[in-house]
Amino acid sequence: MTFASAIDTRQSPDECLASGEYPLTRRDLSEIAAMIYADAGIYLNESKASLVYSRLSKHIRNLGLKGFREYCTLVASPAGAAERREMLSHLTTNFTRFFRENHHFEHLKTDVLPDLLARARNGGRVRIWSAACSDGQEPYSIALTVLSLMPNAADYDFRILATDIDPKILSLARAGAYDGNALETVSPAMRKQFFREVDAGGRQKWQVEDRVKKLITFNELNLMAQWPFKGPFDVIFCRNVVIYFDEPTQMKIWSRFAGMLGDNGHLYIGHSERVSGEAKSLFDNIGITTYRYTGKSGGRRA
Ligand SMILES: C[S@@+](CC[C@H](N)C(=O)[O-])C[C@H]1O[C@@H](n2cnc3c(N)ncnc32)[C@H](O)[C@@H]1O
């Protein structure tokens, strides 16, 4: 990937773009932006200076470093490889919610799942991918929607793959234990049926039942890297992540999703995202940020 940086360090590289305990200079931000783009496709420009500052300054203090300059030198060095992954964890935004953008789950339930569940009952294979699943609330919402229609779905060849780049957030997803306020968007009936209250070190949590977890496989996956599977998927949820990528990267991702979807497969994307570029002709936009793969131009399986 080539990185067309929006941060021009030919102009005043030492100018401070955000400060508090330490200054964050244009050069620091430019180096951090180049690394995060190379590692995760995440595109930062100067408007993100205070975000970078707030996400990293405390961490830099905890590491006992003198400031951003020393931190940049560390993460760019071979000895800083683990810290570079840690930086990615700090800079990714993990906000999510159960049944976020609920119209997707309604559409899944009424327009998509009936055929998929019938196929599974007849011995067919069904695959759903939650790409960028954060702490699991998205794939668990998918699983709850499936189980509300077919309580024994796990007995069939029906699986949900849930992936994210961030191993820390994935371990929360695998654990599936949430604070009560995270469950505000889960109906009381579903709460009762699919969660149990547990004491997590003196803190009350809501634990997803094993029969929900059984439907889901959690794996670490960087959307920018090779994908170690061929599909086809019947449904892909990729919501509120490509918004952090630049336009050329987004266009490539849409084409890759097209290559992963089976005939009439569905793609759900985030509220401020749109399928763009060549892949646009491969999809019908059938609802709010809801697409059906039609494969019109025939150039599939990227
Ligand atoms: C804002 S959350 C979205 C979660 C969920 N899809 C939703 O809409 O509620 C974005 C997630 O994308 C993940 N992410 C960022 N860059 C990624 C990449 N290159 N590959 C895979 N996941 C990535 C982050 O770790 C984070 O968990």
Short mmCIF file of C-alpha atoms and ligand atoms in Angstrom, two decimals:
data_model
loop_
_atom_site.label_atom_id
_atom_site.label_comp_id
_atom_site.label_asym_id
_atom_site.label_seq_id
_atom_site.Cartn_x
_atom_site.Cartn_y
_atom_site.Cartn_z
CA MET A 1 0.00 0.00 0.00
CA THR A 2 1.29 3.44 -0.81
CA PHE A 3 0.59 6.13 1.69
CA ALA A 4 -0.28 9.58 0.36
CA SER A 5 0.17 11.38 3.65
CA ALA A 6 -1.94 14.45 4.27
CA ILE A 7 0.63 15.53 6.84
CA ASP A 8 3.27 17.59 5.08
CA THR A 9 6.43 17.49 7.16
CA ARG A 10 8.29 19.74 4.72
CA GLN A 11 6.48 22.54 6.49
CA SER A 12 7.50 23.13 10.09
CA PRO A 13 8.07 19.51 11.16
CA ASP A 14 8.62 20.59 14.74
CA GLU A 15 5.41 22.57 15.00
CA CYS A 16 3.36 21.36 17.94
CA LEU A 17 -0.09 20.07 16.84
CA ALA A 18 -1.33 19.00 20.28
CA SER A 19 0.14 19.35 23.70
CA GLY A 20 -0.33 18.79 27.40
CA GLU A 21 2.21 16.78 29.22
CA TYR A 22 4.27 16.32 26.04
CA PRO A 23 4.25 18.09 22.67
CA LEU A 24 3.03 16.11 19.65
CA THR A 25 4.81 17.56 16.65
CA ARG A 26 3.89 17.34 12.99
CA ARG A 27 6.82 14.95 12.47
CA ASP A 28 5.61 12.68 15.33
CA LEU A 29 2.09 12.59 13.95
CA SER A 30 3.33 11.95 10.43
CA GLU A 31 5.42 8.97 11.57
CA ILE A 32 2.57 7.52 13.65
CA ALA A 33 0.17 8.03 10.73
CA ALA A 34 2.51 6.21 8.31
CA MET A 35 2.87 3.24 10.69
CA ILE A 36 -0.83 2.88 11.44
CA TYR A 37 -1.64 3.13 7.74
CA ALA A 38 0.91 0.46 6.86
CA ASP A 39 -0.30 -1.82 9.65
CA ALA A 40 -4.07 -1.37 9.54
CA GLY A 41 -5.06 0.89 6.65
CA ILE A 42 -6.20 3.53 9.14
CA TYR A 43 -5.80 7.01 7.72
CA LEU A 44 -4.92 9.89 10.03
CA ASN A 45 -4.57 13.53 9.04
CA GLU A 46 -3.78 16.61 11.11
CA SER A 47 -7.35 16.88 12.37
CA LYS A 48 -6.66 13.71 14.36
CA ALA A 49 -3.77 15.24 16.34
CA SER A 50 -5.71 15.67 19.58
CA LEU A 51 -7.19 12.17 19.28
CA VAL A 52 -3.70 10.68 18.89
CA TYR A 53 -2.52 12.78 21.80
CA SER A 54 -5.34 11.70 24.11
CA ARG A 55 -5.06 8.01 23.18
CA LEU A 56 -1.29 7.76 23.62
CA SER A 57 0.03 10.34 26.10
CA LYS A 58 -0.92 8.47 29.28
CA HIS A 59 0.46 5.27 27.82
CA ILE A 60 3.75 7.02 27.00
CA ARG A 61 3.96 8.22 30.60
CA ASN A 62 3.28 4.69 31.88
CA LEU A 63 6.13 3.40 29.72
CA GLY A 64 8.43 5.95 31.40
CA LEU A 65 9.34 7.60 28.09
CA LYS A 66 10.15 11.28 27.69
CA GLY A 67 7.55 12.00 25.04
CA PHE A 68 6.27 11.32 21.54
CA ARG A 69 9.70 11.61 19.88
CA GLU A 70 11.12 8.82 22.01
CA TYR A 71 7.93 6.79 21.52
CA CYS A 72 8.13 7.12 17.71
CA THR A 73 11.75 5.95 17.75
CA LEU A 74 10.77 2.95 19.87
CA VAL A 75 7.79 1.82 17.77
CA ALA A 76 9.73 2.23 14.52
CA SER A 77 12.57 0.01 15.79
CA PRO A 78 12.68 -3.82 15.67
CA ALA A 79 12.73 -3.85 19.49
CA GLY A 80 9.45 -1.95 19.48
CA ALA A 81 7.44 -4.50 17.44
CA ALA A 82 5.20 -5.52 20.37
CA GLU A 83 4.72 -1.89 21.34
CA ARG A 84 3.73 -1.09 17.76
CA ARG A 85 0.86 -3.61 18.06
CA GLU A 86 -0.03 -2.02 21.38
CA MET A 87 -0.13 1.39 19.65
CA LEU A 88 -2.64 -0.05 17.18
CA SER A 89 -4.86 -1.18 20.06
CA HIS A 90 -4.77 2.34 21.49
CA LEU A 91 -5.52 4.05 18.19
CA THR A 92 -8.38 1.87 16.99
CA THR A 93 -11.90 2.91 17.94
CA ASN A 94 -13.84 -0.01 19.38
CA PHE A 95 -17.21 1.63 20.00
CA THR A 96 -20.04 -0.82 19.35
CA ARG A 97 -23.44 -1.77 20.71
CA PHE A 98 -25.82 -4.72 20.72
CA PHE A 99 -28.24 -4.33 17.81
CA ARG A 100 -26.49 -1.16 16.66
CA GLU A 101 -28.27 0.14 13.53
CA ASN A 102 -31.08 -2.24 14.32
CA HIS A 103 -32.65 -1.98 10.84
CA HIS A 104 -29.91 -4.38 9.66
CA PHE A 105 -30.99 -7.02 12.16
CA GLU A 106 -34.64 -6.49 11.22
CA HIS A 107 -33.77 -6.94 7.56
CA LEU A 108 -31.65 -9.98 8.33
CA LYS A 109 -34.50 -11.52 10.31
CA THR A 110 -37.34 -10.90 7.89
CA ASP A 111 -35.71 -10.86 4.44
CA VAL A 112 -32.55 -12.93 4.62
CA LEU A 113 -32.62 -15.55 7.36
CA PRO A 114 -35.79 -17.42 6.35
CA ASP A 115 -34.11 -18.74 3.15
CA LEU A 116 -30.78 -19.34 4.86
CA LEU A 117 -32.35 -21.28 7.72
CA ALA A 118 -34.36 -23.38 5.26
CA ARG A 119 -31.13 -24.17 3.44
CA ALA A 120 -29.44 -25.16 6.71
CA ARG A 121 -32.39 -27.40 7.62
CA ASN A 122 -31.99 -29.11 4.25
CA GLY A 123 -28.36 -29.89 4.98
CA GLY A 124 -26.85 -26.82 3.27
CA ARG A 125 -24.02 -24.64 4.46
CA VAL A 126 -24.58 -21.10 5.76
CA ARG A 127 -21.83 -18.63 6.65
CA ILE A 128 -22.07 -15.11 8.07
CA TRP A 129 -19.02 -12.90 8.62
CA SER A 130 -18.81 -10.07 11.13
CA ALA A 131 -15.65 -8.35 9.85
CA ALA A 132 -14.35 -5.92 12.52
CA CYS A 133 -16.47 -7.33 15.33
CA SER A 134 -14.94 -5.31 18.20
CA ASP A 135 -15.90 -6.78 21.61
CA GLY A 136 -18.44 -9.16 20.11
CA GLN A 137 -21.71 -7.27 20.45
CA GLU A 138 -22.25 -7.35 16.68
CA PRO A 139 -21.75 -11.11 16.13
CA TYR A 140 -23.69 -11.91 19.31
CA SER A 141 -26.55 -9.74 17.99
CA ILE A 142 -26.45 -11.76 14.76
CA ALA A 143 -26.44 -15.02 16.74
CA LEU A 144 -29.36 -13.89 18.92
CA THR A 145 -31.32 -12.99 15.79
CA VAL A 146 -30.62 -16.43 14.33
CA LEU A 147 -31.46 -18.27 17.56
CA SER A 148 -34.70 -16.33 17.98
CA LEU A 149 -35.84 -17.97 14.72
CA MET A 150 -34.06 -21.31 15.04
CA PRO A 151 -33.01 -22.23 18.58
CA ASN A 152 -31.09 -25.31 17.41
CA ALA A 153 -29.16 -23.53 14.61
CA ALA A 154 -25.83 -24.77 16.01
CA ASP A 155 -26.89 -28.35 15.22
CA TYR A 156 -26.73 -27.47 11.52
CA ASP A 157 -23.91 -26.27 9.28
CA PHE A 158 -24.63 -22.67 10.25
CA ARG A 159 -21.69 -20.60 11.50
CA ILE A 160 -20.76 -17.01 12.17
CA LEU A 161 -17.14 -15.94 11.71
CA ALA A 162 -16.23 -12.88 13.79
CA THR A 163 -12.89 -11.16 13.18
CA ASP A 164 -11.03 -8.08 14.33
CA ILE A 165 -7.48 -6.80 14.06
CA ASP A 166 -7.17 -6.15 17.80
CA PRO A 167 -6.34 -9.25 19.90
CA LYS A 168 -7.24 -7.44 23.13
CA ILE A 169 -10.76 -6.61 22.01
CA LEU A 170 -11.13 -10.16 20.66
CA SER A 171 -10.40 -11.65 24.06
CA LEU A 172 -13.31 -9.58 25.45
CA ALA A 173 -15.45 -10.84 22.58
CA ARG A 174 -14.57 -14.46 23.34
CA ALA A 175 -15.34 -13.94 27.03
CA GLY A 176 -18.77 -12.49 26.19
CA ALA A 177 -19.39 -10.87 29.59
CA TYR A 178 -20.88 -7.38 29.53
CA ASP A 179 -21.86 -4.63 31.97
CA GLY A 180 -25.57 -4.13 32.46
CA ASN A 181 -25.61 -0.87 30.51
CA ALA A 182 -24.31 -2.66 27.40
CA LEU A 183 -27.49 -4.73 27.45
CA GLU A 184 -29.84 -1.76 27.28
CA THR A 185 -30.50 -2.47 23.61
CA VAL A 186 -31.18 -6.18 24.20
CA SER A 187 -34.85 -6.96 24.81
CA PRO A 188 -35.74 -8.28 28.29
CA ALA A 189 -36.93 -11.53 26.68
CA MET A 190 -33.58 -12.09 24.93
CA ARG A 191 -31.70 -11.08 28.06
CA LYS A 192 -33.56 -13.70 30.03
CA GLN A 193 -33.16 -16.37 27.38
CA PHE A 194 -29.55 -15.93 26.32
CA PHE A 195 -27.63 -14.30 29.21
CA ARG A 196 -27.01 -15.13 32.86
CA GLU A 197 -25.82 -12.81 35.60
CA VAL A 198 -22.37 -13.58 36.94
CA ASP A 199 -20.12 -12.08 39.57
CA ALA A 200 -16.92 -10.97 37.81
CA GLY A 201 -14.56 -10.04 40.65
CA GLY A 202 -17.22 -8.24 42.68
CA ARG A 203 -18.78 -6.72 39.58
CA GLN A 204 -22.06 -7.92 38.20
CA LYS A 205 -21.84 -8.88 34.53
CA TRP A 206 -24.11 -10.44 31.97
CA GLN A 207 -22.59 -13.56 30.48
CA VAL A 208 -23.62 -14.79 27.02
CA GLU A 209 -24.79 -18.41 27.20
CA ASP A 210 -22.55 -21.08 25.67
CA ARG A 211 -25.22 -22.09 23.17
CA VAL A 212 -24.91 -18.57 21.65
CA LYS A 213 -21.12 -18.73 21.64
CA LYS A 214 -21.28 -22.13 19.93
CA LEU A 215 -22.45 -20.48 16.72
CA ILE A 216 -19.47 -18.12 16.53
CA THR A 217 -15.76 -18.51 15.79
CA PHE A 218 -13.60 -15.53 16.78
CA ASN A 219 -10.35 -15.00 14.86
CA GLU A 220 -7.78 -12.24 14.59
CA LEU A 221 -7.80 -10.80 11.08
CA ASN A 222 -6.44 -7.63 9.53
CA LEU A 223 -8.72 -6.57 6.68
CA MET A 224 -5.64 -5.18 4.89
CA ALA A 225 -3.89 -8.57 4.85
CA GLN A 226 -4.59 -11.79 2.96
CA TRP A 227 -7.80 -13.45 4.10
CA PRO A 228 -7.14 -17.09 4.96
CA PHE A 229 -10.48 -18.37 3.64
CA LYS A 230 -12.33 -18.49 0.35
CA GLY A 231 -15.95 -18.08 1.36
CA PRO A 232 -18.52 -17.94 0.03
CA PHE A 233 -20.33 -16.00 2.71
CA ASP A 234 -24.07 -15.49 2.62
CA VAL A 235 -23.91 -12.31 4.66
CA ILE A 236 -21.10 -9.92 5.55
CA PHE A 237 -21.40 -7.27 8.24
CA CYS A 238 -18.59 -4.74 7.86
CA ARG A 239 -19.82 -1.74 9.75
CA ASN A 240 -18.11 1.37 11.04
CA VAL A 241 -14.58 0.39 10.16
CA VAL A 242 -13.88 1.41 6.55
CA ILE A 243 -14.76 4.93 7.64
CA TYR A 244 -11.24 4.98 9.11
CA PHE A 245 -9.68 4.05 5.75
CA ASP A 246 -8.95 6.33 2.79
CA GLU A 247 -11.07 6.16 -0.36
CA PRO A 248 -8.74 3.91 -2.46
CA THR A 249 -8.52 1.43 0.43
CA GLN A 250 -12.30 1.44 0.85
CA MET A 251 -12.79 0.73 -2.85
CA LYS A 252 -10.44 -2.26 -2.68
CA ILE A 253 -12.25 -3.65 0.36
CA TRP A 254 -15.65 -3.49 -1.36
CA SER A 255 -14.26 -5.45 -4.31
CA ARG A 256 -12.76 -8.03 -1.98
CA PHE A 257 -16.09 -8.45 -0.19
CA ALA A 258 -17.78 -8.93 -3.57
CA GLY A 259 -15.31 -11.75 -4.20
CA MET A 260 -16.26 -13.36 -0.90
CA LEU A 261 -20.05 -13.25 -1.24
CA GLY A 262 -22.15 -16.06 -2.65
CA ASP A 263 -24.94 -15.38 -5.17
CA ASN A 264 -27.42 -12.92 -3.71
CA GLY A 265 -25.21 -12.54 -0.65
CA HIS A 266 -25.87 -9.51 1.53
CA LEU A 267 -23.51 -6.81 2.73
CA TYR A 268 -24.37 -4.52 5.64
CA ILE A 269 -22.17 -1.45 6.15
CA GLY A 270 -22.00 1.43 8.63
CA HIS A 271 -24.37 4.40 8.64
CA SER A 272 -21.85 6.83 7.14
CA GLU A 273 -20.33 4.41 4.63
CA ARG A 274 -21.17 3.78 0.96
CA VAL A 275 -19.99 1.12 -1.47
CA SER A 276 -17.85 2.95 -4.02
CA GLY A 277 -15.54 2.33 -6.96
CA GLU A 278 -15.69 -0.64 -9.34
CA ALA A 279 -17.55 -2.81 -6.84
CA LYS A 280 -20.57 -0.50 -7.04
CA SER A 281 -21.74 -2.25 -10.20
CA LEU A 282 -21.60 -5.61 -8.42
CA PHE A 283 -24.14 -4.65 -5.78
CA ASP A 284 -27.74 -3.51 -5.63
CA ASN A 285 -28.37 -0.99 -2.88
CA ILE A 286 -31.59 -2.49 -1.49
CA GLY A 287 -32.03 -0.47 1.71
CA ILE A 288 -30.28 1.80 4.16
CA THR A 289 -26.59 0.81 3.93
CA THR A 290 -27.79 -2.63 2.82
CA TYR A 291 -26.50 -4.23 -0.37
CA ARG A 292 -27.16 -7.40 -2.32
CA TYR A 293 -24.37 -8.92 -4.37
CA THR A 294 -25.48 -9.35 -7.95
CA GLY A 295 -22.14 -9.96 -9.62
CA LYS A 296 -23.34 -8.05 -12.69
CA SER A 297 -19.94 -7.46 -14.23
CA GLY A 298 -18.92 -11.06 -13.72
CA GLY A 299 -15.44 -10.26 -12.39
CA ARG A 300 -15.64 -12.11 -9.10
CA ARG A 301 -13.48 -14.01 -6.69
CA ALA A 302 -10.72 -11.43 -6.25
C1 LIG B 1 -15.96 1.15 15.61
S1 LIG B 1 -15.61 -0.57 15.73
C2 LIG B 1 -16.99 -1.24 14.85
C3 LIG B 1 -17.57 -2.48 15.52
C4 LIG B 1 -18.85 -3.04 14.89
N1 LIG B 1 -18.60 -3.46 13.52
C5 LIG B 1 -19.97 -2.03 14.96
O1 LIG B 1 -20.32 -1.44 13.94
O2 LIG B 1 -20.51 -1.82 16.04
C6 LIG B 1 -14.27 -0.72 14.55
C7 LIG B 1 -13.45 -2.00 14.73
O3 LIG B 1 -12.63 -2.15 13.58
C8 LIG B 1 -11.42 -2.75 13.98
N2 LIG B 1 -10.41 -2.51 12.93
C9 LIG B 1 -9.75 -1.35 12.64
N3 LIG B 1 -8.90 -1.54 11.62
C10 LIG B 1 -9.05 -2.83 11.23
C11 LIG B 1 -8.44 -3.63 10.22
N4 LIG B 1 -7.51 -3.13 9.38
N5 LIG B 1 -8.80 -4.93 10.12
C12 LIG B 1 -9.73 -5.45 10.96
N6 LIG B 1 -10.33 -4.75 11.93
C13 LIG B 1 -10.01 -3.45 12.06
C14 LIG B 1 -11.11 -2.11 15.32
O4 LIG B 1 -10.23 -2.89 16.10
C15 LIG B 1 -12.50 -1.99 15.93
O5 LIG B 1 -12.80 -3.05 16.80
#
